[in-house]
Amino acid sequence: MSDLVARAEKIARAEKLDAADELAHQRERFVLDDVVYLDGNSLGALPANVPGRVEDVVRRQWGELRIRSWDESGWWTAPERIGDRIAPLVGAAPGQIVVGDSTSVNVFKALVAAVRMAGEDRDEILVDATTFPTDGYIAESAARLTGRTLRPVTPAEVPGALSGRTAAVLLNHVDYRTGRLHDLPSLTSAIHAVGAIAVWDLCHSAGALPVGLDEHGVDLAVGCTYKYLNGGPGSPAYLYVRSTLQDRFDSPLPGWNSHADPFGMRTDYAPAPGALRGRVGTPDILSMLALEAALEVWDEVSVQAVRAKSLALTDFFLECVASYVPQGVVESLTPSAHEERGSQVALRCGNAGDVMKRLIERGVVGDFRHPDVLRFGFTPLYVGFGDVERAARVLGEVLGPLSR
Amino acid sequence: MSDLVARAEKIARAEKLDAADELAHQRERFVLDDVVYLDGNSLGALPANVPGRVEDVVRRQWGELRIRSWDESGWWTAPERIGDRIAPLVGAAPGQIVVGDSTSVNVFKALVAAVRMAGEDRDEILVDATTFPTDGYIAESAARLTGRTLRPVTPAEVPGALSGRTAAVLLNHVDYRTGRLHDLPSLTSAIHAVGAIAVWDLCHSAGALPVGLDEHGVDLAVGCTYKYLNGGPGSPAYLYVRSTLQDRFDSPLPGWNSHADPFGMRTDYAPAPGALRGRVGTPDILSMLALEAALEVWDEVSVQAVRAKSLALTDFFLECVASYVPQGVVESLTPSAHEERGSQVALRCGNAGDVMKRLIERGVVGDFRHPDVLRFGFTPLYVGFGDVERAARVLGEVLGPLSR
């Protein structure tokens, strides 16, 4: 009986929260069904304006204008134009972001360039030991190619590990597994205090919470666009190079798109000024212009509003889970303090792979991370409080019998 | 009067050649208008089946299946699956090509891996001095990061420049500017004779003529897919790693997609077996699956038939130009010998930039390469002999008055 009362209370709360939600109507801008989609931290849902835009890019820009579109449809300048569209979402003034390549490739550019900025006498690169693996693999390659030593440390260990030997530090703003938000301002300050270069991976924070790249003096940053930015599967990543460092950005991938005079077809390389020197080869237009359409939602939404709702959603989810799931069956890996939480909740759970399968069968889509983590991502643009209550309830239904 | 007779003869010849052309009906598979499109060596025309495929990828695979498409729609395996589709076009058995990233990024992977295969005692990289610039810039970066010396030489000078110091040689199969076809079999043999690694850039040959990677023992190769393969603007490039060398392929960009167990999320990098170790980050699905659709035309067309028509088209174009353009006004940079010709004709010409503008205004689309080159690319899948006659005639009309 008390279960029913608790549930009625949660449902009533969800209804009130949804009714007061100023972002609620943004859901109409996405293609959704009756599934509770809590995997936007892996692949954002389809924005409703994207299919029409892509069709125009394919049929008219490519099919009719063909080669003329490089100028007439703005293809050539898309990497920096779309970079400027992402800039306000991560607290960057225009002219510091270019879009293109994968996150892995951008990590490589950023880290090799960072080591070169730091100078010859600094022989160590620090990398988040709990990072999404690709950052660690690429950091190892960057260290090997630049003759530096890679030292994996947890973000908490970074301040103690920094020294005059540190060339660069690669950190994640939000941990992909636990959803923990790291303290970008203070870590960046600590890195700068020893004269090293701070490189941040924003994959799990951009579009979910304020980043403040300019404000906090971040040197270099990378991020993907297919999570909270809803750019589509494998949509191009981006690279931020702080304006004051752009003249010193010496790319290990100096493709012709980063040349000061790309159509001069010169034998000698001369880097373009500004963020453009982060470009490499010919930009991937279909994916890039799908992303550009997906970003239009931000014309009327602020990151601050998104962050406020995100915290309310994850708070409410943790509360519902505590109420619906028998005690001791799951353990939240996501910090309860707001200042340490991204926009996902990670629950450690026995048989997590099977549990996620059952959730998905019952219309609640999160994902499973080896070996024992259930991840639930909350995209405030299209997830509501009713969704949250339902997800936690279904989780309780799936786990309840299992735990008896 | 003799001009009119000559022209009548050319038009009659074009009609006969078109009537006998077994590839003529392939034109229906592309979206074309009344423009003579001779810029397929820069951006291939839109295949008619691509818009529908892209719409399905966007609306159903992304919009409805969302994250499930990584498995259910075959997104995850697309790089190697589409690589296997390109393989027969370049004379490669399956399992040696992966699609992804830009040509520039693939040149970097190939060249650094080549230097590592060649061993510590080889300190020189040779690069085609007449190459499309990006290859030279990236080769310079690869040399710098691996501590080798980069030595630019013309392809003709390669045999004389090879030595026991040579680690790797990066060459273009067809020169982007002149359309000259280099002798891949004999240059590869010469490179192997000194124990060096041969890396070929196939951007301007794949889909236009037989390449024979396996047959000629090429070690590594890269190419783009937006020219004669019609994959769309900035569609992903590909990387070929000869099967016998895959175990020694040590990538400078070891992203998580090239890991033996990518979803194990392991801290230590262990490369996947086979061509997969050429992958880097999350594949760019929209562009990749557009390319997959574009490649379907090759199910019923052979590269040999395309090559035969390509030579007939460029022969006929050179003949028409000789007939219609006043002598001495243009000079062909493209070799007249078939074994030295790709699928484009490059004409050196005064005021080439203006001339190309006028051609385009009159419905003949080629492109201009700084400072004095008119490029005309001939894609046998959709260019006919009537188009060729018209292009040469319009060129004559544009240049005739100018030359008086």
Short mmCIF file of N, CA, C and O in Angstrom, two decimals, chain B residues 19 35 60 64 95 131 141 151 200 205 212 232 281-282 302 359 381:
data_model
loop_
_atom_site.label_atom_id
_atom_site.label_comp_id
_atom_site.label_asym_id
_atom_site.label_seq_id
_atom_site.Cartn_x
_atom_site.Cartn_y
_atom_site.Cartn_z
N ALA B 19 26.04 5.83 -79.69
CA ALA B 19 25.12 4.73 -80.00
C ALA B 19 25.76 3.38 -79.68
O ALA B 19 25.07 2.44 -79.29
N VAL B 35 23.66 20.56 -68.46
CA VAL B 35 25.05 21.00 -68.35
C VAL B 35 25.98 19.86 -68.75
O VAL B 35 25.67 18.69 -68.52
N ARG B 60 14.59 6.71 -40.58
CA ARG B 60 14.29 5.44 -39.94
C ARG B 60 15.44 4.98 -39.04
O ARG B 60 15.25 4.73 -37.85
N GLU B 64 14.14 6.56 -35.87
CA GLU B 64 13.29 5.57 -35.21
C GLU B 64 14.10 4.55 -34.41
O GLU B 64 13.79 4.28 -33.26
N GLY B 95 38.92 -7.57 -47.11
CA GLY B 95 39.61 -7.56 -45.82
C GLY B 95 40.86 -6.70 -45.78
O GLY B 95 41.69 -6.86 -44.88
N THR B 131 52.95 16.52 -56.19
CA THR B 131 51.73 15.99 -55.61
C THR B 131 50.69 17.05 -55.31
O THR B 131 51.02 18.23 -55.16
N SER B 141 54.93 16.43 -42.03
CA SER B 141 54.60 16.23 -40.62
C SER B 141 54.97 14.82 -40.17
O SER B 141 55.52 14.63 -39.07
N ARG B 151 62.15 14.03 -48.66
CA ARG B 151 62.85 14.42 -49.88
C ARG B 151 61.86 14.42 -51.04
O ARG B 151 61.43 13.35 -51.49
N TRP B 200 50.61 4.51 -52.12
CA TRP B 200 50.02 5.15 -53.29
C TRP B 200 48.75 5.91 -52.92
O TRP B 200 47.92 5.42 -52.17
N SER B 205 42.58 8.04 -59.56
CA SER B 205 42.54 6.86 -60.43
C SER B 205 41.42 5.89 -60.05
O SER B 205 40.81 5.30 -60.93
N GLY B 212 44.95 -2.43 -59.55
CA GLY B 212 45.71 -3.66 -59.35
C GLY B 212 46.59 -3.65 -58.11
O GLY B 212 47.77 -4.04 -58.17
N GLY B 232 29.85 11.81 -52.76
CA GLY B 232 29.28 13.05 -52.21
C GLY B 232 30.34 13.94 -51.60
O GLY B 232 31.45 13.50 -51.32
N GLY B 281 38.20 6.80 -35.00
CA GLY B 281 37.08 7.15 -34.12
C GLY B 281 35.75 6.66 -34.68
O GLY B 281 35.71 5.88 -35.64
N THR B 282 34.70 7.15 -34.09
CA THR B 282 33.35 6.76 -34.49
C THR B 282 33.10 7.13 -35.96
O THR B 282 33.33 8.27 -36.35
N SER B 302 32.07 -2.76 -65.04
CA SER B 302 33.45 -3.16 -64.74
C SER B 302 34.39 -1.98 -64.92
O SER B 302 34.15 -1.08 -65.74
N LEU B 359 33.22 29.37 -69.75
CA LEU B 359 32.76 28.02 -70.08
C LEU B 359 31.57 27.64 -69.19
O LEU B 359 30.57 27.10 -69.67
N LEU B 381 30.79 6.99 -66.55
CA LEU B 381 29.45 6.55 -66.16
C LEU B 381 28.38 7.53 -66.60
O LEU B 381 27.22 7.16 -66.76
#
